[in-house]
Coordinates of C-alpha atoms in Angstrom, one line a residue:
Chain I
M25 CA 100.4 -29.7 78.1
K26 CA 100.1 -32.7 75.8
F27 CA 96.6 -33.4 74.4
K28 CA 95.2 -36.8 75.2
F29 CA 92.5 -38.1 73.2
K30 CA 91.2 -40.4 75.7
K31 CA 91.1 -39.9 79.5
Y32 CA 93.2 -42.3 81.6
S33 CA 91.9 -45.7 82.2
P34 CA 93.5 -48.8 83.8
L35 CA 91.9 -51.1 81.1
P36 CA 93.8 -52.0 78.0
G37 CA 92.6 -52.3 74.4
F38 CA 91.4 -48.8 73.6
G39 CA 93.5 -48.4 70.5
L40 CA 92.5 -51.7 69.0
T41 CA 88.8 -51.5 69.6
F42 CA 88.4 -47.9 68.9
G43 CA 90.3 -48.2 65.8
Y44 CA 88.4 -51.2 64.6
T45 CA 85.1 -49.6 65.4
I46 CA 86.0 -46.5 63.3
F47 CA 87.4 -48.6 60.5
Y48 CA 84.4 -50.9 60.3
L49 CA 81.9 -48.2 60.7
S50 CA 83.5 -46.2 57.7
L51 CA 83.7 -49.3 55.6
I52 CA 80.3 -50.5 56.0
V53 CA 78.2 -47.4 56.7
L54 CA 80.0 -44.0 56.2
I55 CA 81.8 -44.5 52.9
P56 CA 78.9 -46.1 51.1
L57 CA 76.6 -43.4 52.4
A58 CA 79.0 -40.7 51.2
A59 CA 78.9 -42.3 47.8
L60 CA 75.3 -41.4 47.6
F61 CA 75.9 -37.7 48.5
F62 CA 78.9 -37.5 46.1
K63 CA 76.8 -39.0 43.3
S64 CA 74.0 -36.4 43.9
F65 CA 76.7 -33.6 43.5
S66 CA 77.2 -34.9 40.0
L67 CA 73.7 -33.8 39.1
T68 CA 73.0 -30.1 38.2
W69 CA 70.7 -28.3 40.5
H70 CA 68.2 -28.0 37.7
Q71 CA 68.2 -31.8 37.1
F72 CA 67.9 -32.4 40.9
W73 CA 65.0 -30.1 41.3
D74 CA 63.2 -31.4 38.3
T75 CA 63.4 -35.0 39.5
V76 CA 62.3 -34.4 43.1
T77 CA 59.3 -32.1 42.2
D78 CA 58.2 -34.3 39.3
I79 CA 54.4 -34.8 39.7
R80 CA 54.8 -38.6 40.2
V81 CA 57.4 -38.0 43.0
L82 CA 55.4 -35.3 44.7
A83 CA 52.3 -37.6 44.7
S84 CA 54.5 -40.4 46.3
Y85 CA 55.8 -38.0 49.0
K86 CA 52.2 -36.9 49.8
L87 CA 51.0 -40.5 50.0
T88 CA 54.0 -41.9 52.1
F89 CA 53.8 -38.9 54.6
M90 CA 50.0 -39.2 55.0
A91 CA 50.0 -42.9 55.3
A92 CA 53.0 -42.9 57.8
F93 CA 51.6 -40.0 59.7
I94 CA 48.1 -41.5 60.1
A95 CA 49.5 -44.9 61.0
A96 CA 51.8 -43.4 63.6
L97 CA 48.8 -41.6 65.1
I98 CA 46.7 -44.8 65.3
N99 CA 49.6 -46.5 66.9
A100 CA 50.1 -43.6 69.4
V101 CA 46.4 -44.0 70.5
F102 CA 46.1 -47.8 70.6
G103 CA 49.8 -48.3 71.6
F104 CA 49.2 -46.2 74.6
I105 CA 46.2 -48.4 75.6
V106 CA 48.2 -51.5 74.9
A107 CA 51.1 -50.2 77.0
W108 CA 48.8 -49.1 79.8
I109 CA 47.2 -52.5 80.2
L110 CA 50.5 -54.3 80.1
V111 CA 52.0 -52.0 82.8
R112 CA 49.0 -51.5 85.1
Y113 CA 46.8 -54.6 85.0
Q114 CA 47.0 -58.4 85.6
F115 CA 45.0 -60.5 83.3
P116 CA 45.2 -63.9 81.7
G117 CA 47.3 -64.0 78.5
K118 CA 49.2 -60.9 79.5
K119 CA 52.6 -62.6 78.8
F120 CA 51.4 -63.8 75.4
I121 CA 50.2 -60.1 74.5
D122 CA 53.5 -58.7 75.7
A123 CA 55.4 -61.0 73.4
L124 CA 53.2 -60.6 70.5
V125 CA 53.6 -56.9 70.5
D126 CA 57.2 -57.6 69.2
L127 CA 55.9 -59.6 66.3
P128 CA 56.4 -56.8 63.6
F129 CA 60.1 -56.5 64.6
A130 CA 60.6 -60.2 64.3
L131 CA 58.5 -61.1 61.3
P132 CA 60.2 -60.4 57.9
T133 CA 58.4 -57.5 56.1
A134 CA 57.8 -59.6 53.0
V135 CA 56.0 -62.2 55.1
S136 CA 53.8 -59.5 56.7
G137 CA 53.2 -58.0 53.4
I138 CA 51.8 -61.1 51.7
A139 CA 49.8 -62.0 54.8
L140 CA 48.1 -58.6 55.1
T141 CA 47.4 -58.5 51.4
T142 CA 45.8 -61.9 51.7
I143 CA 43.6 -60.8 54.6
Y144 CA 42.4 -57.6 53.1
S145 CA 42.0 -58.5 49.3
K146 CA 38.5 -59.2 48.0
N147 CA 38.5 -62.9 49.0
G148 CA 40.3 -62.5 52.3
W149 CA 39.1 -62.9 55.8
I150 CA 38.5 -59.2 56.4
G151 CA 38.5 -57.9 52.8
Q152 CA 35.3 -60.0 52.1
I153 CA 33.5 -58.2 54.8
L154 CA 34.7 -54.7 54.0
E155 CA 34.5 -54.8 50.3
P156 CA 30.8 -55.3 49.9
I157 CA 30.2 -52.3 52.2
G158 CA 32.3 -50.2 49.8
I159 CA 35.5 -50.0 51.8
K160 CA 38.4 -51.0 49.5
T161 CA 41.5 -51.8 51.7
A162 CA 44.1 -53.8 49.7
F163 CA 45.5 -51.9 46.6
S164 CA 44.4 -48.6 48.0
P165 CA 46.0 -45.9 50.4
L166 CA 44.0 -47.5 53.2
G167 CA 46.0 -50.7 52.7
I168 CA 49.2 -48.8 52.9
M169 CA 48.1 -47.3 56.2
I170 CA 47.2 -50.8 57.6
A171 CA 50.7 -52.2 56.7
L172 CA 52.4 -49.1 58.4
T173 CA 50.3 -49.4 61.4
F174 CA 51.4 -53.1 61.7
I175 CA 55.0 -52.1 61.3
G176 CA 55.0 -49.2 63.7
L177 CA 53.1 -50.6 66.7
P178 CA 56.0 -52.0 68.8
F179 CA 57.9 -48.6 68.6
V180 CA 55.1 -46.8 70.5
V181 CA 54.4 -49.5 73.0
R182 CA 58.1 -50.3 73.8
S183 CA 58.8 -46.6 74.2
L184 CA 55.9 -46.0 76.6
Q185 CA 56.1 -49.1 78.7
P186 CA 59.2 -47.9 80.8
A187 CA 57.8 -44.4 81.2
L188 CA 54.4 -45.6 82.5
D189 CA 56.3 -48.1 84.7
D190 CA 58.2 -45.1 86.2
L191 CA 55.0 -43.2 87.0
D192 CA 54.6 -42.5 90.7
L193 CA 51.2 -43.6 91.9
E194 CA 51.5 -41.0 94.6
V195 CA 51.3 -38.2 92.0
E196 CA 48.1 -39.6 90.8
E197 CA 46.7 -39.9 94.3
A198 CA 47.7 -36.3 95.1
A199 CA 45.7 -35.3 92.0
A200 CA 42.7 -37.3 93.2
C201 CA 43.0 -35.9 96.7
L202 CA 43.0 -32.4 95.2
G203 CA 39.7 -33.2 93.6
A204 CA 40.7 -34.3 90.0
N205 CA 38.5 -36.8 88.3
C206 CA 39.9 -39.8 86.3
W207 CA 40.0 -37.9 83.0
Q208 CA 41.6 -34.8 84.6
T209 CA 44.2 -37.0 86.2
F210 CA 44.9 -38.6 82.9
Y211 CA 45.5 -35.5 80.7
K212 CA 46.9 -33.2 83.4
V213 CA 49.1 -35.6 85.4
I214 CA 49.8 -38.7 83.4
L215 CA 49.9 -37.5 79.8
P216 CA 52.4 -34.6 80.4
A217 CA 54.6 -37.1 82.4
V218 CA 54.8 -39.6 79.4
L219 CA 54.7 -37.1 76.7
P220 CA 58.4 -37.2 75.6
S221 CA 58.2 -41.1 75.5
L222 CA 54.9 -40.9 73.6
L223 CA 56.4 -38.5 71.0
T224 CA 59.5 -40.5 70.7
G225 CA 57.5 -43.7 70.0
F226 CA 55.4 -41.7 67.5
A227 CA 58.5 -40.3 65.7
L228 CA 60.1 -43.7 65.6
A229 CA 56.9 -45.3 64.1
F230 CA 56.6 -42.4 61.6
A231 CA 60.2 -42.6 60.6
R232 CA 60.0 -46.3 60.1
G233 CA 56.7 -45.8 58.0
L234 CA 58.4 -43.3 55.7
G235 CA 61.1 -45.8 54.6
E236 CA 59.1 -49.0 54.8
Y237 CA 59.1 -51.1 51.6
G238 CA 58.6 -54.9 52.1
S239 CA 55.2 -54.8 53.8
V240 CA 53.8 -52.2 51.7
V241 CA 54.7 -53.2 48.2
F242 CA 52.4 -56.1 48.2
I243 CA 49.3 -54.4 49.5
S244 CA 49.7 -51.0 47.8
G245 CA 49.0 -52.1 44.3
N246 CA 51.8 -49.7 43.2
M247 CA 49.7 -47.6 40.8
P248 CA 51.6 -44.3 39.8
L249 CA 50.1 -41.2 41.4
K250 CA 47.6 -43.2 43.4
T251 CA 49.3 -46.0 45.5
E252 CA 52.9 -45.7 44.7
I253 CA 55.2 -44.9 47.7
T254 CA 58.5 -43.1 47.5
S255 CA 60.7 -46.3 48.3
L256 CA 59.0 -48.1 45.4
L257 CA 59.7 -45.1 43.0
I258 CA 63.5 -45.4 43.8
I259 CA 63.3 -49.1 42.7
S260 CA 61.4 -48.3 39.6
K261 CA 64.0 -45.7 38.6
L262 CA 66.7 -48.1 39.3
E263 CA 65.0 -50.7 37.1
Q264 CA 65.1 -48.2 34.3
Y265 CA 68.8 -47.7 35.0
D266 CA 67.9 -44.0 35.9
Y267 CA 70.6 -43.8 38.6
A268 CA 70.6 -40.0 38.7
G269 CA 66.8 -39.9 39.3
A270 CA 67.0 -42.6 42.0
T271 CA 69.8 -40.7 43.6
A272 CA 68.0 -37.5 43.8
I273 CA 64.9 -39.0 45.4
A274 CA 67.1 -41.0 47.8
V275 CA 69.0 -38.0 48.9
V276 CA 65.7 -36.2 49.7
M277 CA 64.5 -39.2 51.8
L278 CA 67.8 -39.6 53.4
I279 CA 67.8 -35.9 54.6
I280 CA 64.2 -36.2 56.0
S281 CA 65.4 -39.5 57.9
F282 CA 68.4 -37.6 59.3
V283 CA 66.2 -34.7 60.5
L284 CA 63.8 -37.2 62.2
L285 CA 66.7 -39.0 63.8
L286 CA 68.0 -35.6 65.2
L287 CA 64.5 -35.0 66.4
I288 CA 64.2 -38.3 68.1
N289 CA 67.7 -37.8 69.8
L290 CA 66.5 -34.4 71.1
L291 CA 63.3 -36.0 72.4
Q292 CA 65.3 -38.7 74.2
S293 CA 67.6 -36.3 75.8
W294 CA 64.7 -34.1 76.9
N295 CA 63.2 -37.3 78.5
N296 CA 66.5 -38.2 80.2
R297 CA 67.0 -34.8 81.6
R298 CA 63.4 -34.9 83.1
V299 CA 64.1 -38.3 84.6
N300 CA 67.5 -37.3 86.0
N301 CA 66.0 -34.2 87.6
G302 CA 64.1 -36.6 89.7
G303 CA 60.7 -35.3 89.0
V304 CA 58.2 -35.5 86.2
N305 CA 58.2 -31.8 85.6
Chain V
M27 CA 54.6 -59.5 95.7
T28 CA 52.7 -59.3 92.4
D29 CA 52.5 -56.1 90.5
N30 CA 48.8 -56.0 91.3
E31 CA 49.5 -55.8 95.1
L32 CA 52.0 -53.2 94.6
I33 CA 49.4 -51.0 92.9
K34 CA 46.7 -51.9 95.4
L35 CA 48.3 -51.2 98.6
P36 CA 48.7 -47.3 99.0
V37 CA 45.3 -46.8 97.4
D38 CA 43.4 -48.8 100.0
Y39 CA 44.2 -46.3 102.7
L40 CA 42.6 -43.4 100.8
P41 CA 39.1 -42.1 101.2
V42 CA 36.6 -43.8 99.0
H43 CA 35.9 -40.9 96.5
V44 CA 39.7 -40.6 96.0
Q45 CA 40.1 -44.3 95.5
A46 CA 37.5 -44.1 92.7
S47 CA 39.5 -41.5 91.0
V48 CA 42.8 -43.2 91.2
R49 CA 41.8 -46.8 90.5
E50 CA 39.8 -47.1 87.3
T51 CA 36.6 -49.2 87.8
G52 CA 36.6 -52.8 86.7
L53 CA 34.5 -51.7 83.8
V54 CA 37.2 -49.4 82.4
K55 CA 40.0 -52.0 83.0
W56 CA 38.2 -54.6 81.0
L57 CA 37.1 -52.2 78.4
L58 CA 40.8 -51.3 77.8
I59 CA 41.8 -54.9 77.8
I60 CA 39.2 -55.8 75.3
I61 CA 40.1 -52.9 73.0
S62 CA 43.8 -53.8 73.1
T63 CA 43.0 -57.5 72.4
L64 CA 40.9 -56.6 69.5
F65 CA 43.4 -54.2 68.1
L66 CA 46.3 -56.6 68.5
G67 CA 44.1 -59.4 67.3
F68 CA 43.3 -57.7 64.0
F69 CA 46.7 -56.3 63.3
L70 CA 49.1 -58.9 64.7
F71 CA 47.5 -62.1 65.5
I72 CA 45.4 -62.7 62.3
P73 CA 48.2 -62.0 60.0
L74 CA 50.4 -64.5 61.8
I75 CA 47.7 -67.2 61.7
T76 CA 47.1 -66.4 58.0
V77 CA 50.7 -67.4 57.1
F78 CA 50.1 -70.9 58.5
A79 CA 46.6 -71.2 57.4
E80 CA 47.4 -70.3 53.8
A81 CA 50.4 -72.6 53.9
F82 CA 48.4 -75.7 54.8
R83 CA 45.4 -74.7 52.7
K84 CA 45.9 -77.6 50.3
G85 CA 47.2 -80.1 52.9
I86 CA 50.6 -81.2 54.3
A87 CA 51.8 -82.8 51.1
E88 CA 51.5 -79.7 49.2
Y89 CA 53.1 -77.8 52.0
F90 CA 56.2 -79.9 51.8
N91 CA 56.1 -80.0 48.1
A92 CA 57.2 -76.3 48.2
F93 CA 60.5 -77.4 49.7
S94 CA 61.4 -80.0 47.1
D95 CA 61.8 -77.1 44.6
P96 CA 65.5 -76.6 44.0
A97 CA 65.1 -72.9 43.9
A98 CA 63.6 -73.0 47.4
I99 CA 66.5 -75.1 48.6
A100 CA 69.0 -72.7 47.0
A101 CA 67.2 -69.7 48.6
I102 CA 67.4 -71.4 52.0
R103 CA 71.1 -72.1 51.5
L104 CA 71.9 -68.5 50.5
T105 CA 70.0 -67.1 53.5
L106 CA 71.9 -69.3 55.9
I107 CA 75.3 -68.4 54.2
T108 CA 74.4 -64.7 54.4
A109 CA 73.5 -64.9 58.1
L110 CA 76.6 -67.0 58.9
I111 CA 78.7 -64.2 57.6
A112 CA 76.7 -61.1 58.7
I113 CA 76.2 -62.2 62.4
P114 CA 79.9 -62.9 63.2
A115 CA 81.0 -59.7 61.5
N116 CA 78.5 -57.5 63.4
L117 CA 79.2 -59.5 66.6
I118 CA 82.9 -58.7 66.5
F119 CA 82.2 -55.2 65.7
G120 CA 79.6 -54.9 68.5
L121 CA 82.1 -56.3 71.1
A122 CA 84.8 -53.9 69.9
A123 CA 82.4 -50.9 69.8
S124 CA 80.9 -51.6 73.2
W125 CA 84.5 -52.1 74.8
S126 CA 85.8 -48.8 73.4
I127 CA 82.6 -46.8 74.1
A128 CA 81.6 -48.2 77.6
R129 CA 85.1 -48.6 79.0
F130 CA 86.9 -45.4 77.9
N131 CA 86.1 -41.6 77.8
F132 CA 86.8 -39.7 74.8
P133 CA 85.3 -36.7 73.1
G134 CA 82.6 -37.3 70.4
K135 CA 81.3 -40.4 72.0
N136 CA 77.6 -39.5 71.6
I137 CA 78.2 -38.7 68.0
L138 CA 79.8 -42.2 67.5
I139 CA 76.8 -43.8 69.1
T140 CA 74.4 -41.9 66.9
L141 CA 76.5 -43.0 63.8
I142 CA 76.4 -46.7 64.9
D143 CA 72.5 -46.3 65.0
L144 CA 72.4 -44.7 61.6
P145 CA 71.5 -47.9 59.5
F146 CA 68.3 -48.1 61.5
A147 CA 67.2 -44.6 60.3
I148 CA 67.7 -45.4 56.6
S149 CA 65.1 -46.9 54.4
P150 CA 66.0 -50.4 53.4
V151 CA 65.7 -49.5 49.8
I152 CA 68.3 -46.8 50.2
S153 CA 70.5 -49.1 52.1
G154 CA 70.6 -51.4 49.2
F155 CA 70.9 -48.5 46.7
I156 CA 74.0 -47.1 48.2
F157 CA 75.8 -50.4 47.4
V158 CA 74.7 -50.3 43.9
L159 CA 76.0 -46.8 43.5
F160 CA 79.3 -48.0 44.9
F161 CA 79.8 -51.3 43.1
G162 CA 77.3 -51.3 40.4
L163 CA 78.3 -50.9 36.7
Q164 CA 77.6 -47.2 36.8
G165 CA 79.0 -46.9 40.3
W166 CA 82.4 -45.8 41.6
L167 CA 84.2 -49.1 41.5
G168 CA 82.0 -50.6 38.8
P169 CA 84.3 -50.3 35.8
W170 CA 87.3 -51.6 37.7
L171 CA 85.3 -54.5 39.0
A172 CA 84.0 -55.3 35.6
E173 CA 87.6 -55.3 34.2
N174 CA 88.8 -57.8 36.9
D175 CA 85.7 -59.8 36.5
I176 CA 84.6 -59.4 40.1
K177 CA 80.8 -59.5 40.7
I178 CA 79.4 -57.8 43.8
I179 CA 76.1 -56.3 42.8
F180 CA 73.6 -58.9 41.5
A181 CA 75.7 -61.5 43.2
I182 CA 76.2 -62.9 46.7
P183 CA 78.8 -60.4 48.0
G184 CA 76.3 -57.6 47.4
I185 CA 73.6 -59.5 49.3
V186 CA 76.0 -60.1 52.2
L187 CA 77.1 -56.5 52.3
A188 CA 73.6 -55.1 52.3
T189 CA 72.6 -57.5 55.0
I190 CA 75.5 -56.5 57.2
F191 CA 74.6 -52.9 56.7
V192 CA 71.0 -53.4 57.8
T193 CA 71.8 -55.4 60.8
F194 CA 74.9 -53.4 61.7
P195 CA 73.7 -51.8 65.1
F196 CA 71.8 -54.8 66.6
V197 CA 74.7 -56.3 68.8
A198 CA 76.4 -53.0 69.6
R199 CA 73.2 -51.2 70.7
E200 CA 72.4 -54.0 73.1
L201 CA 75.8 -54.1 74.6
I202 CA 76.7 -50.4 75.0
P203 CA 73.9 -49.3 77.4
L204 CA 74.3 -52.5 79.6
M205 CA 78.2 -52.1 79.7
Q206 CA 78.0 -48.4 80.6
E207 CA 75.5 -49.2 83.4
Q208 CA 77.7 -52.0 84.8
G209 CA 80.9 -49.8 85.0
N210 CA 84.4 -51.2 84.9
E211 CA 85.1 -51.9 88.6
E212 CA 85.0 -55.6 88.2
E213 CA 87.5 -55.5 85.3
Q214 CA 89.8 -53.3 87.2
A215 CA 89.7 -55.7 90.1
A216 CA 90.6 -58.5 87.7
M217 CA 93.4 -56.5 86.3
L218 CA 94.6 -55.6 89.8
L219 CA 94.7 -59.4 90.6
G220 CA 97.0 -60.0 87.8
A221 CA 94.7 -61.1 84.9
S222 CA 95.7 -60.1 81.4
G223 CA 93.5 -57.8 79.3
W224 CA 92.2 -60.9 77.2
K225 CA 91.6 -62.9 80.3
T226 CA 89.7 -60.1 81.9
F227 CA 87.5 -59.8 78.8
W228 CA 86.8 -63.5 78.6
K229 CA 86.3 -64.2 82.3
V230 CA 84.7 -60.9 83.5
T231 CA 83.2 -58.9 80.8
L232 CA 81.7 -61.6 78.5
P233 CA 79.9 -63.6 81.4
N234 CA 78.5 -60.2 82.6
V235 CA 76.9 -59.3 79.2
K236 CA 76.2 -62.9 77.8
W237 CA 72.3 -62.5 77.8
A238 CA 72.4 -59.1 76.1
L239 CA 74.9 -60.5 73.7
L240 CA 72.7 -63.4 72.8
Y241 CA 69.6 -61.0 72.6
G242 CA 71.5 -58.8 70.1
V243 CA 72.5 -61.8 68.1
I244 CA 69.0 -63.3 67.8
L245 CA 67.6 -60.0 66.7
C246 CA 70.4 -59.6 64.2
N247 CA 69.8 -63.1 62.9
A248 CA 65.9 -62.5 62.6
R249 CA 66.7 -59.3 60.5
A250 CA 69.5 -60.9 58.5
M251 CA 67.4 -63.9 57.4
G252 CA 64.3 -61.7 56.8
E253 CA 65.6 -58.6 55.1
F254 CA 63.7 -57.9 52.0
G255 CA 64.1 -54.2 50.8
A256 CA 67.8 -53.8 50.8
V257 CA 68.6 -57.3 49.5
S258 CA 65.9 -57.0 46.8
V259 CA 67.8 -53.9 45.4
V260 CA 71.2 -55.6 45.2
S261 CA 70.2 -59.1 44.4
G262 CA 69.1 -59.1 40.8
H263 CA 66.6 -61.9 41.4
I264 CA 68.3 -64.7 39.7
R265 CA 66.4 -67.7 40.5
G266 CA 68.3 -70.4 42.3
K267 CA 71.4 -68.2 42.5
T268 CA 70.8 -64.8 44.1
N269 CA 67.4 -65.3 45.8
T270 CA 67.2 -65.4 49.5
I271 CA 64.1 -66.8 51.3
P272 CA 62.2 -63.5 51.4
L273 CA 62.9 -62.9 47.7
H274 CA 61.8 -66.4 46.8
V275 CA 58.5 -65.8 48.6
E276 CA 58.0 -62.7 46.6
I277 CA 58.5 -64.4 43.3
L278 CA 56.2 -67.3 44.2
Y279 CA 53.6 -64.8 45.4
N280 CA 53.8 -62.8 42.2
E281 CA 53.4 -66.0 40.2
Y282 CA 50.2 -66.6 42.1
N283 CA 51.7 -69.7 43.6
F284 CA 50.2 -68.8 46.9
V285 CA 50.5 -72.1 48.8
A286 CA 54.2 -72.5 48.0
A287 CA 54.8 -68.8 48.8
F288 CA 53.1 -69.1 52.2
A289 CA 54.8 -72.5 52.8
V290 CA 58.2 -70.8 52.4
A291 CA 57.1 -67.8 54.3
S292 CA 55.9 -70.1 57.2
L293 CA 59.7 -70.9 57.7
L294 CA 60.3 -67.2 58.3
A295 CA 57.3 -66.9 60.5
F296 CA 58.4 -69.9 62.6
L297 CA 61.8 -68.2 62.9
A298 CA 60.0 -65.1 64.1
L299 CA 58.1 -67.0 66.7
L300 CA 61.4 -68.6 67.9
T301 CA 63.0 -65.2 68.1
L302 CA 60.1 -63.9 70.3
A303 CA 60.2 -67.0 72.5
V304 CA 64.0 -66.7 73.1
K305 CA 63.5 -63.0 73.7
S306 CA 60.9 -63.7 76.3
I307 CA 63.2 -66.3 78.1
I308 CA 66.1 -63.9 78.1
E309 CA 63.9 -61.1 79.6
W310 CA 62.8 -63.6 82.2
K311 CA 66.4 -64.5 83.0
Y312 CA 67.1 -60.8 83.5
K313 CA 64.5 -60.4 86.0
H314 CA 65.3 -63.6 87.8
P315 CA 69.0 -63.9 87.9

């Protein structure tokens, strides 16, 4: 039997559109990305290992991971509350809040970066309240966390909204009839049902935080070992024409991104399977 | 029927003690709304207001002064040129990709969809860096390009390429799920009635996806005009030549020229607000066709 790549369809244009899709994808994304991996093969293992375990690089990983993780955690908690009120309640200004949630997607990162820095620096609106009581936000790890919280919020809210919308009120009623109180209903019925969506949102926000550059670079102060994130380290290696060093760090970051992407895909297919099975369990 | 009534109806028939457990008290409701408003106020609203407040800090004359700078005008021009190339390129790709993926069955489809989403998973700095590795002086094509006097990195083509890369998935990812959901019955009917492939596409497919298409384009545009990390790596920051609006904002800010920095940034903030407004309108159109 002759092998047919595509199954029969009455519509035309598969060859043209599929061919163009693969061509353009290769040209813009795959070949340039491959260049990065090939470049990394030109390093010896020793060179590679020394670069990526340099004390300054390790400090930047630790900072980037911690800040992205805490920011994603803050977003998971507050993003849940925001998604909840948007799905469940009617109140004045709801449409405005719903639209505002997408601001971090729409506002260029450099703009949010300089705005946040201005607010949280010594003379800024919030900085002048926090600084006298001993909380330094701008030019400290706390500032990086604030910037990453700003960037990650829409991911959690937008992942949770459809899941909360799909929740059957009858299940909550059943829980209540069986004697559950508000809190029990929340963590035994609602939370397990929306968990895949919550985790997806968390992972998306975390992944975005790891790679973020524009909004962080202004507020972080960029002190080596203290407030230098990994993305910035790649740029400073590039500025010193240390392409090998930049490549090594970039490859590590890229592999972490790919693992996270895989994880997010798995979470989403878990979610889809549960939805398609017709129930929340 | 409003959402509120939908929620209220079944609960009202339940015994009082069950009602209390299902429907949070008014106190809890307003507490949650206040927490959300404060959180969003601090994290989203204040930064947005700050951009405009700082831009107009020294009055309207100073504000407009920022735009008389030739470097600012050059940056605006370069940003517009970049967006004008990147958007059509990704639009054509998005249409081709969604047609082949949503209208035909072939093995490896899910892998292809994941690959299309790939640029979203990659840090902007790395997105710019891969083009430096490819076209830069120490890169693969670098020596050949230098010999033939073609400049890509630290020049406009590099900026356009990096922008196309970071905005690559926007149109495709809006169209693919929608077209998969719609199915191809309408197109089949059109073909059966004798329409050509092109005619079917123009008269049946395109009108069906026009809002999703517009949505993808405005998101693509917002990112194309606002991209900072990737463009910063490939641009070389030559004032008046390879600076886009966000890069110009960075330079002004680092020179402590705050009013001008925020004035130029307010253009981008205004674009963001416009994007959100169009997005809300499109969502409303979806719900009320």
